[in-house]
């Protein structure tokens, strides 16, 4: 089918929740995509941080093929061998003690919110409120869009779920002022990706840990986009030198397969008992086999180290354009980066795609990059060359 044929069919039969779409991709390999009309693109969006190993990584493909020939799905009424292996791998490489598996980042955050409330009630405290940050993004379910402190996501879905309090990001005094006898936890992203690639200042994440310790609160770190080596360490919290109580993740965990996970410390994890939470597809054999291959590859090939090296190189190359174009700064860490412009970036993002680079505009003025962790300097050079060409054609 051609792009036009795919678009016509999708427009007629699929709800219009994603707006106007111009491309239909049919094949991917490493850092590249091809559309239905045969045009090649360099992918520096990575399926919104999902394709951490690029497209169709041979280790992930082999794991899926092998598992598909043995067992696609069995319910969580039974033990699942690749699920157990994945859980051990995640726990062995983190400071957490136990896992819960689900299907997405929103579900992982829902699980973290439920666990924080359940644990607090188990401790005999009638507290349920969770503090989240302005410009955050935690998912699309009713609880997670409420946790997302951006009014544009709330519009039309009111009333919101009770029990969430919003404060400015990167402001410890505002957090402390918001803590009350009803507060049970703090939910924060290691870096606010969708909210503008906002990186916390020195001491902020560490200060949240101290506030949680001081007030007996649960610290939930949303690592949906920052886990799996994107910031360097396997988990983003490890770059801040603290240990949260709960970590949520999804995106790159499955190498393209849909899987989410919520990890927690022992005493807190123990508050989930039979009947408190579940997910039919959560951690099924196929997706956990894919995730095992993904995590093994990230660790074996030291891709977190490459993410730091290539992220710094990407920043260096982009900042080299600053004298010629209206560029203010490059935000982020590792391979989560945002090119901040002093002019609207929506036209630039569209022009980059037209010129063969997949990226996205965030908050109108920021071009966001989430490339695979195994990109090379040659990929960065190619991407920046397209950005430069697109800047010349739009600003």
mmCIF file of C-alpha atoms in Angstrom:
data_model
loop_
_atom_site.group_PDB
_atom_site.id
_atom_site.type_symbol
_atom_site.label_atom_id
_atom_site.label_comp_id
_atom_site.label_asym_id
_atom_site.label_seq_id
_atom_site.Cartn_x
_atom_site.Cartn_y
_atom_site.Cartn_z
ATOM 1 C CA UNK A 1 0.000 0.000 0.000
ATOM 2 C CA UNK A 2 1.087 3.581 -0.630
ATOM 3 C CA UNK A 3 1.166 6.277 2.051
ATOM 4 C CA UNK A 4 -1.985 7.803 0.551
ATOM 5 C CA UNK A 5 -3.840 4.489 0.698
ATOM 6 C CA UNK A 6 -2.795 3.827 4.293
ATOM 7 C CA UNK A 7 -3.788 7.372 5.288
ATOM 8 C CA UNK A 8 -7.217 7.060 3.654
ATOM 9 C CA UNK A 9 -7.965 3.785 5.430
ATOM 10 C CA UNK A 10 -6.731 5.049 8.806
ATOM 11 C CA UNK A 11 -8.681 8.298 8.486
ATOM 12 C CA UNK A 12 -11.916 6.417 7.884
ATOM 13 C CA UNK A 13 -11.588 3.737 10.542
ATOM 14 C CA UNK A 14 -9.380 5.068 13.377
ATOM 15 C CA UNK A 15 -10.450 7.705 15.895
ATOM 16 C CA UNK A 16 -8.794 11.053 15.266
ATOM 17 C CA UNK A 17 -6.693 11.279 18.449
ATOM 18 C CA UNK A 18 -3.336 12.012 16.805
ATOM 19 C CA UNK A 19 -4.172 14.875 14.454
ATOM 20 C CA UNK A 20 -2.810 15.226 10.947
ATOM 21 C CA UNK A 21 -0.167 12.642 10.060
ATOM 22 C CA UNK A 22 1.855 12.759 6.872
ATOM 23 C CA UNK A 23 3.982 9.603 6.992
ATOM 24 C CA UNK A 24 3.422 5.852 7.074
ATOM 25 C CA UNK A 25 6.535 3.876 7.930
ATOM 26 C CA UNK A 26 6.750 0.267 6.795
ATOM 27 C CA UNK A 27 10.336 -0.768 7.580
ATOM 28 C CA UNK A 28 13.103 0.080 10.005
ATOM 29 C CA UNK A 29 16.739 -0.927 10.432
ATOM 30 C CA UNK A 30 19.111 0.406 13.088
ATOM 31 C CA UNK A 31 18.668 4.216 13.191
ATOM 32 C CA UNK A 32 16.757 4.431 9.907
ATOM 33 C CA UNK A 33 13.139 4.210 8.742
ATOM 34 C CA UNK A 34 11.550 3.856 5.304
ATOM 35 C CA UNK A 35 8.068 5.092 4.473
ATOM 36 C CA UNK A 36 5.508 3.357 2.293
ATOM 37 C CA UNK A 37 6.743 5.287 -0.733
ATOM 38 C CA UNK A 38 10.359 4.205 -0.254
ATOM 39 C CA UNK A 39 11.857 7.372 1.247
ATOM 40 C CA UNK A 40 14.572 6.881 3.890
ATOM 41 C CA UNK A 41 14.727 8.827 7.166
ATOM 42 C CA UNK A 42 17.179 9.087 10.054
ATOM 43 C CA UNK A 43 15.175 8.460 13.227
ATOM 44 C CA UNK A 44 16.162 10.741 16.109
ATOM 45 C CA UNK A 45 12.816 10.345 17.869
ATOM 46 C CA UNK A 46 13.013 6.587 18.387
ATOM 47 C CA UNK A 47 9.293 5.943 18.675
ATOM 48 C CA UNK A 48 9.186 8.535 21.503
ATOM 49 C CA UNK A 49 12.098 6.898 23.361
ATOM 50 C CA UNK A 50 10.862 3.339 22.750
ATOM 51 C CA UNK A 51 13.409 2.163 20.178
ATOM 52 C CA UNK A 52 16.439 2.440 22.428
ATOM 53 C CA UNK A 53 18.325 -0.114 20.342
ATOM 54 C CA UNK A 54 17.113 1.282 17.049
ATOM 55 C CA UNK A 55 14.799 -0.634 14.761
ATOM 56 C CA UNK A 56 14.744 -4.429 14.537
ATOM 57 C CA UNK A 57 17.853 -5.039 16.615
ATOM 58 C CA UNK A 58 18.900 -8.612 15.828
ATOM 59 C CA UNK A 59 19.056 -9.651 19.498
ATOM 60 C CA UNK A 60 15.493 -8.484 20.131
ATOM 61 C CA UNK A 61 14.188 -9.953 16.878
ATOM 62 C CA UNK A 62 15.802 -13.324 17.662
ATOM 63 C CA UNK A 63 14.341 -13.365 21.173
ATOM 64 C CA UNK A 64 10.843 -12.562 19.901
ATOM 65 C CA UNK A 65 11.044 -15.202 17.159
ATOM 66 C CA UNK A 66 12.225 -17.868 19.576
ATOM 67 C CA UNK A 67 9.599 -17.039 22.198
ATOM 68 C CA UNK A 68 6.796 -16.771 19.631
ATOM 69 C CA UNK A 69 7.506 -20.355 18.653
ATOM 70 C CA UNK A 70 7.168 -21.533 22.258
ATOM 71 C CA UNK A 71 4.538 -19.511 24.120
ATOM 72 C CA UNK A 72 3.001 -16.150 23.278
ATOM 73 C CA UNK A 73 0.853 -15.586 26.345
ATOM 74 C CA UNK A 74 -0.069 -17.179 29.624
ATOM 75 C CA UNK A 75 -1.831 -15.370 32.426
ATOM 76 C CA UNK A 76 -0.239 -14.222 35.669
ATOM 77 C CA UNK A 77 -2.123 -16.989 37.435
ATOM 78 C CA UNK A 78 1.045 -18.935 36.615
ATOM 79 C CA UNK A 79 4.796 -18.324 36.805
ATOM 80 C CA UNK A 80 6.400 -17.037 33.600
ATOM 81 C CA UNK A 81 10.055 -17.917 33.036
ATOM 82 C CA UNK A 82 11.217 -14.887 30.977
ATOM 83 C CA UNK A 83 9.275 -12.605 33.343
ATOM 84 C CA UNK A 84 11.194 -14.008 36.303
ATOM 85 C CA UNK A 85 14.499 -13.590 34.446
ATOM 86 C CA UNK A 86 13.682 -9.981 33.574
ATOM 87 C CA UNK A 87 12.695 -9.175 37.154
ATOM 88 C CA UNK A 88 15.997 -10.567 38.451
ATOM 89 C CA UNK A 89 17.924 -8.569 35.846
ATOM 90 C CA UNK A 90 16.224 -5.296 36.820
ATOM 91 C CA UNK A 91 16.603 -5.876 40.548
ATOM 92 C CA UNK A 92 20.234 -6.978 40.248
ATOM 93 C CA UNK A 93 21.048 -3.728 38.430
ATOM 94 C CA UNK A 94 19.082 -1.358 40.659
ATOM 95 C CA UNK A 95 18.584 -0.628 44.347
ATOM 96 C CA UNK A 96 15.036 -1.954 44.300
ATOM 97 C CA UNK A 97 13.748 -5.246 45.676
ATOM 98 C CA UNK A 98 10.707 -6.341 43.656
ATOM 99 C CA UNK A 99 8.905 -5.651 40.354
ATOM 100 C CA UNK A 100 5.375 -5.350 39.047
ATOM 101 C CA UNK A 101 4.905 -5.655 35.274
ATOM 102 C CA UNK A 102 2.304 -3.897 33.137
ATOM 103 C CA UNK A 103 1.917 -2.640 29.576
ATOM 104 C CA UNK A 104 2.837 1.052 29.472
ATOM 105 C CA UNK A 105 4.307 4.018 31.290
ATOM 106 C CA UNK A 106 0.885 5.280 32.324
ATOM 107 C CA UNK A 107 0.093 1.902 33.883
ATOM 108 C CA UNK A 108 3.461 1.864 35.645
ATOM 109 C CA UNK A 109 2.720 5.281 37.129
ATOM 110 C CA UNK A 110 -0.789 4.168 38.120
ATOM 111 C CA UNK A 111 0.786 1.230 39.925
ATOM 112 C CA UNK A 112 3.262 3.528 41.680
ATOM 113 C CA UNK A 113 0.496 5.885 42.796
ATOM 114 C CA UNK A 114 -1.603 2.994 44.115
ATOM 115 C CA UNK A 115 1.353 1.451 45.915
ATOM 116 C CA UNK A 116 2.315 4.722 47.603
ATOM 117 C CA UNK A 117 -1.229 5.182 48.895
ATOM 118 C CA UNK A 118 -1.557 1.549 49.973
ATOM 119 C CA UNK A 119 1.777 1.552 51.800
ATOM 120 C CA UNK A 120 0.925 4.770 53.627
ATOM 121 C CA UNK A 121 -2.442 3.383 54.745
ATOM 122 C CA UNK A 122 -0.718 0.169 55.843
ATOM 123 C CA UNK A 123 1.477 2.319 58.087
ATOM 124 C CA UNK A 124 -1.637 3.631 59.820
ATOM 125 C CA UNK A 125 -1.616 7.107 58.228
ATOM 126 C CA UNK A 126 -4.754 8.542 56.623
ATOM 127 C CA UNK A 127 -2.763 10.237 53.872
ATOM 128 C CA UNK A 128 -3.280 9.953 50.119
ATOM 129 C CA UNK A 129 -2.155 13.173 48.406
ATOM 130 C CA UNK A 130 0.751 13.098 45.962
ATOM 131 C CA UNK A 131 2.751 16.177 44.995
ATOM 132 C CA UNK A 132 3.646 16.517 41.314
ATOM 133 C CA UNK A 133 5.384 19.244 39.325
ATOM 134 C CA UNK A 134 4.196 21.869 36.848
ATOM 135 C CA UNK A 135 4.891 20.853 33.223
ATOM 136 C CA UNK A 136 5.126 17.199 34.209
ATOM 137 C CA UNK A 137 3.778 14.357 32.101
ATOM 138 C CA UNK A 138 2.839 11.019 33.657
ATOM 139 C CA UNK A 139 0.377 9.398 31.250
ATOM 140 C CA UNK A 140 -3.102 9.427 29.743
ATOM 141 C CA UNK A 141 -5.238 7.493 32.234
ATOM 142 C CA UNK A 142 -7.527 9.503 34.505
ATOM 143 C CA UNK A 143 -5.156 9.330 37.486
ATOM 144 C CA UNK A 144 -2.019 9.999 35.453
ATOM 145 C CA UNK A 145 -3.423 12.955 33.511
ATOM 146 C CA UNK A 146 -4.452 14.350 36.889
ATOM 147 C CA UNK A 147 -0.914 13.789 38.121
ATOM 148 C CA UNK A 148 0.245 15.566 34.953
ATOM 149 C CA UNK A 149 0.267 19.221 35.996
ATOM 150 C CA UNK A 150 -0.600 20.641 32.580
ATOM 151 C CA UNK A 151 -4.171 22.004 32.248
ATOM 152 C CA UNK A 152 -4.272 21.308 28.497
ATOM 153 C CA UNK A 153 -4.441 17.576 29.248
ATOM 154 C CA UNK A 154 -7.301 18.033 31.734
ATOM 155 C CA UNK A 155 -9.639 19.970 29.473
ATOM 156 C CA UNK A 156 -12.847 18.078 28.775
ATOM 157 C CA UNK A 157 -12.151 15.282 31.262
ATOM 158 C CA UNK A 158 -13.140 17.058 34.465
ATOM 159 C CA UNK A 159 -13.580 16.341 37.289
ATOM 160 C CA UNK A 160 -10.025 15.232 37.875
ATOM 161 C CA UNK A 161 -9.110 12.465 40.296
ATOM 162 C CA UNK A 162 -8.725 13.930 43.802
ATOM 163 C CA UNK A 163 -5.492 13.707 45.748
ATOM 164 C CA UNK A 164 -2.889 15.564 43.678
ATOM 165 C CA UNK A 165 -1.115 18.823 44.503
ATOM 166 C CA UNK A 166 0.968 20.791 41.979
ATOM 167 C CA UNK A 167 4.086 22.862 42.605
ATOM 168 C CA UNK A 168 6.709 24.520 40.357
ATOM 169 C CA UNK A 169 9.441 22.232 39.063
ATOM 170 C CA UNK A 170 12.940 22.546 40.520
ATOM 171 C CA UNK A 171 11.690 24.456 43.587
ATOM 172 C CA UNK A 172 12.333 22.622 46.862
ATOM 173 C CA UNK A 173 10.796 25.336 49.037
ATOM 174 C CA UNK A 174 7.525 25.063 47.083
ATOM 175 C CA UNK A 175 7.483 21.302 47.632
ATOM 176 C CA UNK A 176 8.064 21.627 51.361
ATOM 177 C CA UNK A 177 5.361 24.290 51.656
ATOM 178 C CA UNK A 178 2.875 21.953 49.931
ATOM 179 C CA UNK A 179 3.461 19.024 52.294
ATOM 180 C CA UNK A 180 0.564 18.451 54.694
ATOM 181 C CA UNK A 181 -0.745 15.723 56.973
ATOM 182 C CA UNK A 182 -2.551 14.310 53.911
ATOM 183 C CA UNK A 183 0.609 14.000 51.780
ATOM 184 C CA UNK A 184 1.804 10.449 51.153
ATOM 185 C CA UNK A 185 4.328 10.898 48.363
ATOM 186 C CA UNK A 186 6.126 12.920 45.703
ATOM 187 C CA UNK A 187 6.064 11.920 42.014
ATOM 188 C CA UNK A 188 8.726 13.475 39.795
ATOM 189 C CA UNK A 189 10.455 12.807 36.467
ATOM 190 C CA UNK A 190 14.230 12.437 36.428
ATOM 191 C CA UNK A 191 14.068 14.909 33.504
ATOM 192 C CA UNK A 192 10.828 16.442 32.247
ATOM 193 C CA UNK A 193 10.915 15.275 28.639
ATOM 194 C CA UNK A 194 7.503 16.145 27.188
ATOM 195 C CA UNK A 195 7.358 19.234 29.402
ATOM 196 C CA UNK A 196 10.330 20.830 27.655
ATOM 197 C CA UNK A 197 13.418 18.683 28.385
ATOM 198 C CA UNK A 198 13.631 20.435 31.755
ATOM 199 C CA UNK A 199 16.668 19.210 33.682
ATOM 200 C CA UNK A 200 16.673 19.628 37.474
ATOM 201 C CA UNK A 201 19.234 21.910 39.044
ATOM 202 C CA UNK A 202 22.000 20.654 41.289
ATOM 203 C CA UNK A 203 20.606 19.287 44.542
ATOM 204 C CA UNK A 204 16.930 19.187 43.503
ATOM 205 C CA UNK A 205 16.401 15.419 43.231
ATOM 206 C CA UNK A 206 18.631 14.948 46.275
ATOM 207 C CA UNK A 207 16.538 17.530 48.147
ATOM 208 C CA UNK A 208 13.331 15.679 47.314
ATOM 209 C CA UNK A 209 14.840 12.531 48.810
ATOM 210 C CA UNK A 210 15.663 14.467 51.993
ATOM 211 C CA UNK A 211 12.138 15.899 52.210
ATOM 212 C CA UNK A 212 10.621 12.447 51.823
ATOM 213 C CA UNK A 213 12.869 11.104 54.570
ATOM 214 C CA UNK A 214 12.039 14.055 56.834
ATOM 215 C CA UNK A 215 8.260 13.771 56.389
ATOM 216 C CA UNK A 216 7.987 9.983 55.931
ATOM 217 C CA UNK A 217 6.830 10.229 52.314
ATOM 218 C CA UNK A 218 7.237 7.881 49.360
ATOM 219 C CA UNK A 219 9.518 9.176 46.583
ATOM 220 C CA UNK A 220 8.327 7.942 43.175
ATOM 221 C CA UNK A 221 10.708 8.576 40.286
ATOM 222 C CA UNK A 222 9.035 8.509 36.877
ATOM 223 C CA UNK A 223 11.699 6.911 34.666
ATOM 224 C CA UNK A 224 9.400 6.083 31.767
ATOM 225 C CA UNK A 225 11.734 7.902 29.359
ATOM 226 C CA UNK A 226 14.972 8.067 31.347
ATOM 227 C CA UNK A 227 15.499 4.428 32.329
ATOM 228 C CA UNK A 228 17.404 1.876 30.247
ATOM 229 C CA UNK A 229 20.609 3.854 29.826
ATOM 230 C CA UNK A 230 19.258 6.993 28.170
ATOM 231 C CA UNK A 231 20.990 9.302 30.669
ATOM 232 C CA UNK A 232 24.043 7.070 31.058
ATOM 233 C CA UNK A 233 23.389 4.746 34.010
ATOM 234 C CA UNK A 234 20.808 1.998 33.455
ATOM 235 C CA UNK A 235 18.405 4.012 35.615
ATOM 236 C CA UNK A 236 18.336 7.796 35.598
ATOM 237 C CA UNK A 237 18.182 8.072 39.389
ATOM 238 C CA UNK A 238 21.676 6.595 39.548
ATOM 239 C CA UNK A 239 23.054 9.776 37.977
ATOM 240 C CA UNK A 240 21.718 11.790 40.934
ATOM 241 C CA UNK A 241 23.235 9.692 43.716
ATOM 242 C CA UNK A 242 19.974 8.968 45.516
ATOM 243 C CA UNK A 243 17.708 5.939 45.901
ATOM 244 C CA UNK A 244 13.973 6.462 45.349
ATOM 245 C CA UNK A 245 11.332 4.266 46.956
ATOM 246 C CA UNK A 246 9.554 3.476 43.693
ATOM 247 C CA UNK A 247 10.723 3.617 40.060
ATOM 248 C CA UNK A 248 8.385 3.485 37.074
ATOM 249 C CA UNK A 249 9.533 2.659 33.546
ATOM 250 C CA UNK A 250 8.371 1.584 30.081
ATOM 251 C CA UNK A 251 9.406 2.995 26.666
ATOM 252 C CA UNK A 252 12.867 1.485 25.917
ATOM 253 C CA UNK A 253 12.444 -1.485 28.255
ATOM 254 C CA UNK A 254 11.048 -3.805 25.581
ATOM 255 C CA UNK A 255 13.140 -2.682 22.622
ATOM 256 C CA UNK A 256 9.881 -1.936 20.789
ATOM 257 C CA UNK A 257 7.617 -4.442 22.531
ATOM 258 C CA UNK A 258 4.926 -2.862 24.781
ATOM 259 C CA UNK A 259 5.914 -3.347 28.411
ATOM 260 C CA UNK A 260 5.990 -1.257 31.566
ATOM 261 C CA UNK A 261 7.358 -1.960 35.026
ATOM 262 C CA UNK A 262 7.143 -0.550 38.527
ATOM 263 C CA UNK A 263 10.007 -1.361 40.926
ATOM 264 C CA UNK A 264 9.911 -0.742 44.672
ATOM 265 C CA UNK A 265 11.875 -1.146 47.864
ATOM 266 C CA UNK A 266 11.057 -4.186 49.991
ATOM 267 C CA UNK A 267 8.836 -2.838 52.779
ATOM 268 C CA UNK A 268 6.878 -0.715 50.320
ATOM 269 C CA UNK A 269 6.611 -3.504 47.737
ATOM 270 C CA UNK A 270 5.152 -5.751 50.439
ATOM 271 C CA UNK A 271 2.011 -3.593 50.501
ATOM 272 C CA UNK A 272 0.945 -5.134 47.207
ATOM 273 C CA UNK A 273 -0.636 -8.458 48.110
ATOM 274 C CA UNK A 274 -2.948 -10.771 46.120
ATOM 275 C CA UNK A 275 -6.015 -8.827 45.021
ATOM 276 C CA UNK A 276 -4.542 -5.315 45.304
ATOM 277 C CA UNK A 277 -3.303 -4.952 41.730
ATOM 278 C CA UNK A 278 -3.002 -6.943 38.501
ATOM 279 C CA UNK A 279 -2.569 -6.727 34.717
ATOM 280 C CA UNK A 280 -3.756 -9.423 32.315
ATOM 281 C CA UNK A 281 -1.022 -8.850 29.741
ATOM 282 C CA UNK A 282 1.520 -7.510 32.234
ATOM 283 C CA UNK A 283 4.908 -9.137 31.682
ATOM 284 C CA UNK A 284 3.661 -11.869 29.363
ATOM 285 C CA UNK A 285 6.179 -14.308 27.828
ATOM 286 C CA UNK A 286 6.617 -12.498 24.496
ATOM 287 C CA UNK A 287 7.281 -8.993 25.817
ATOM 288 C CA UNK A 288 9.496 -10.108 28.685
ATOM 289 C CA UNK A 289 11.611 -12.202 26.326
ATOM 290 C CA UNK A 290 12.066 -9.062 24.204
ATOM 291 C CA UNK A 291 12.866 -6.993 27.294
ATOM 292 C CA UNK A 292 15.443 -9.524 28.543
ATOM 293 C CA UNK A 293 17.255 -9.285 25.212
ATOM 294 C CA UNK A 294 17.038 -5.489 25.324
ATOM 295 C CA UNK A 295 18.459 -5.097 28.825
ATOM 296 C CA UNK A 296 21.197 -7.660 28.162
ATOM 297 C CA UNK A 297 22.239 -5.767 25.029
ATOM 298 C CA UNK A 298 22.305 -2.391 26.797
ATOM 299 C CA UNK A 299 24.497 -3.829 29.551
ATOM 300 C CA UNK A 300 26.745 -6.021 27.386
ATOM 301 C CA UNK A 301 27.454 -3.267 24.856
ATOM 302 C CA UNK A 302 27.835 -0.463 27.450
ATOM 303 C CA UNK A 303 25.233 1.594 25.621
ATOM 304 C CA UNK A 304 24.717 3.921 28.576
ATOM 305 C CA UNK A 305 28.316 5.011 28.175
ATOM 306 C CA UNK A 306 27.718 5.559 24.470
ATOM 307 C CA UNK A 307 24.585 7.598 25.289
ATOM 308 C CA UNK A 308 26.665 10.008 27.367
ATOM 309 C CA UNK A 309 29.395 10.274 24.732
ATOM 310 C CA UNK A 310 27.023 10.749 21.795
ATOM 311 C CA UNK A 311 24.738 13.056 23.790
ATOM 312 C CA UNK A 312 27.647 15.359 24.572
ATOM 313 C CA UNK A 313 28.728 15.240 20.941
ATOM 314 C CA UNK A 314 25.200 16.060 19.776
ATOM 315 C CA UNK A 315 25.114 19.069 22.108
ATOM 316 C CA UNK A 316 28.529 20.220 20.878
ATOM 317 C CA UNK A 317 27.499 19.984 17.223
ATOM 318 C CA UNK A 318 24.149 21.725 17.772
ATOM 319 C CA UNK A 319 25.741 24.544 19.757
ATOM 320 C CA UNK A 320 28.119 25.023 16.835
ATOM 321 C CA UNK A 321 25.116 26.459 14.962
ATOM 322 C CA UNK A 322 24.365 29.031 17.658
ATOM 323 C CA UNK A 323 26.169 31.952 16.056
ATOM 324 C CA UNK A 324 24.242 31.591 12.801
ATOM 325 C CA UNK A 325 20.748 30.757 14.005
ATOM 326 C CA UNK A 326 18.339 31.738 16.856
ATOM 327 C CA UNK A 327 19.500 28.985 19.218
ATOM 328 C CA UNK A 328 19.385 29.665 22.966
ATOM 329 C CA UNK A 329 20.700 26.434 24.488
ATOM 330 C CA UNK A 330 20.726 22.640 24.402
ATOM 331 C CA UNK A 331 19.026 21.021 27.396
ATOM 332 C CA UNK A 332 19.120 17.512 28.775
ATOM 333 C CA UNK A 333 21.515 14.686 29.548
ATOM 334 C CA UNK A 334 22.728 11.663 27.636
ATOM 335 C CA UNK A 335 20.507 11.026 24.631
ATOM 336 C CA UNK A 336 17.518 12.984 25.892
ATOM 337 C CA UNK A 337 18.199 16.429 24.429
ATOM 338 C CA UNK A 338 16.272 19.546 23.532
ATOM 339 C CA UNK A 339 17.405 22.280 21.147
ATOM 340 C CA UNK A 340 15.848 25.478 22.513
ATOM 341 C CA UNK A 341 15.138 28.216 19.983
ATOM 342 C CA UNK A 342 14.143 31.831 20.426
ATOM 343 C CA UNK A 343 11.606 31.384 17.598
ATOM 344 C CA UNK A 344 8.768 28.899 17.055
ATOM 345 C CA UNK A 345 10.175 25.435 16.322
ATOM 346 C CA UNK A 346 7.084 23.775 14.832
ATOM 347 C CA UNK A 347 7.968 24.732 11.261
ATOM 348 C CA UNK A 348 11.545 23.620 11.839
ATOM 349 C CA UNK A 349 10.417 20.189 13.066
ATOM 350 C CA UNK A 350 8.250 19.757 9.973
ATOM 351 C CA UNK A 351 11.115 20.850 7.707
ATOM 352 C CA UNK A 352 13.500 18.393 9.389
ATOM 353 C CA UNK A 353 11.080 15.565 8.622
ATOM 354 C CA UNK A 354 10.741 16.784 5.040
ATOM 355 C CA UNK A 355 14.543 16.710 4.795
ATOM 356 C CA UNK A 356 14.788 13.189 6.200
ATOM 357 C CA UNK A 357 15.235 13.585 9.980
ATOM 358 C CA UNK A 358 12.562 12.370 12.393
ATOM 359 C CA UNK A 359 12.299 14.617 15.448
ATOM 360 C CA UNK A 360 9.511 16.516 17.236
ATOM 361 C CA UNK A 361 8.674 19.978 18.532
ATOM 362 C CA UNK A 362 7.925 20.282 22.245
ATOM 363 C CA UNK A 363 6.449 23.366 23.927
ATOM 364 C CA UNK A 364 6.588 25.271 20.604
ATOM 365 C CA UNK A 365 10.227 26.372 20.985
ATOM 366 C CA UNK A 366 12.103 23.115 21.564
ATOM 367 C CA UNK A 367 13.274 20.489 19.094
ATOM 368 C CA UNK A 368 13.477 17.215 21.034
ATOM 369 C CA UNK A 369 15.880 14.359 20.261
ATOM 370 C CA UNK A 370 15.488 10.779 21.549
ATOM 371 C CA UNK A 371 17.709 8.725 19.227
ATOM 372 C CA UNK A 372 18.763 5.102 19.749
ATOM 373 C CA UNK A 373 21.471 4.560 22.354
ATOM 374 C CA UNK A 374 23.734 2.859 19.816
ATOM 375 C CA UNK A 375 24.048 5.767 17.380
ATOM 376 C CA UNK A 376 27.475 6.783 16.113
ATOM 377 C CA UNK A 377 29.195 10.111 15.512
ATOM 378 C CA UNK A 378 28.328 9.686 11.837
ATOM 379 C CA UNK A 379 24.622 9.561 12.730
ATOM 380 C CA UNK A 380 24.987 12.735 14.801
ATOM 381 C CA UNK A 381 26.811 14.503 11.971
ATOM 382 C CA UNK A 382 24.048 13.500 9.553
ATOM 383 C CA UNK A 383 21.312 14.679 11.923
ATOM 384 C CA UNK A 384 22.924 18.042 12.639
ATOM 385 C CA UNK A 385 23.539 18.583 8.937
ATOM 386 C CA UNK A 386 19.801 18.137 8.326
ATOM 387 C CA UNK A 387 18.953 20.445 11.233
ATOM 388 C CA UNK A 388 21.282 23.094 9.800
ATOM 389 C CA UNK A 389 19.756 22.753 6.334
ATOM 390 C CA UNK A 390 16.270 22.983 7.824
ATOM 391 C CA UNK A 391 17.175 26.035 9.900
ATOM 392 C CA UNK A 392 18.477 27.761 6.789
ATOM 393 C CA UNK A 393 15.165 27.069 5.056
ATOM 394 C CA UNK A 394 12.876 28.196 7.885
ATOM 395 C CA UNK A 395 14.430 30.987 9.985
#
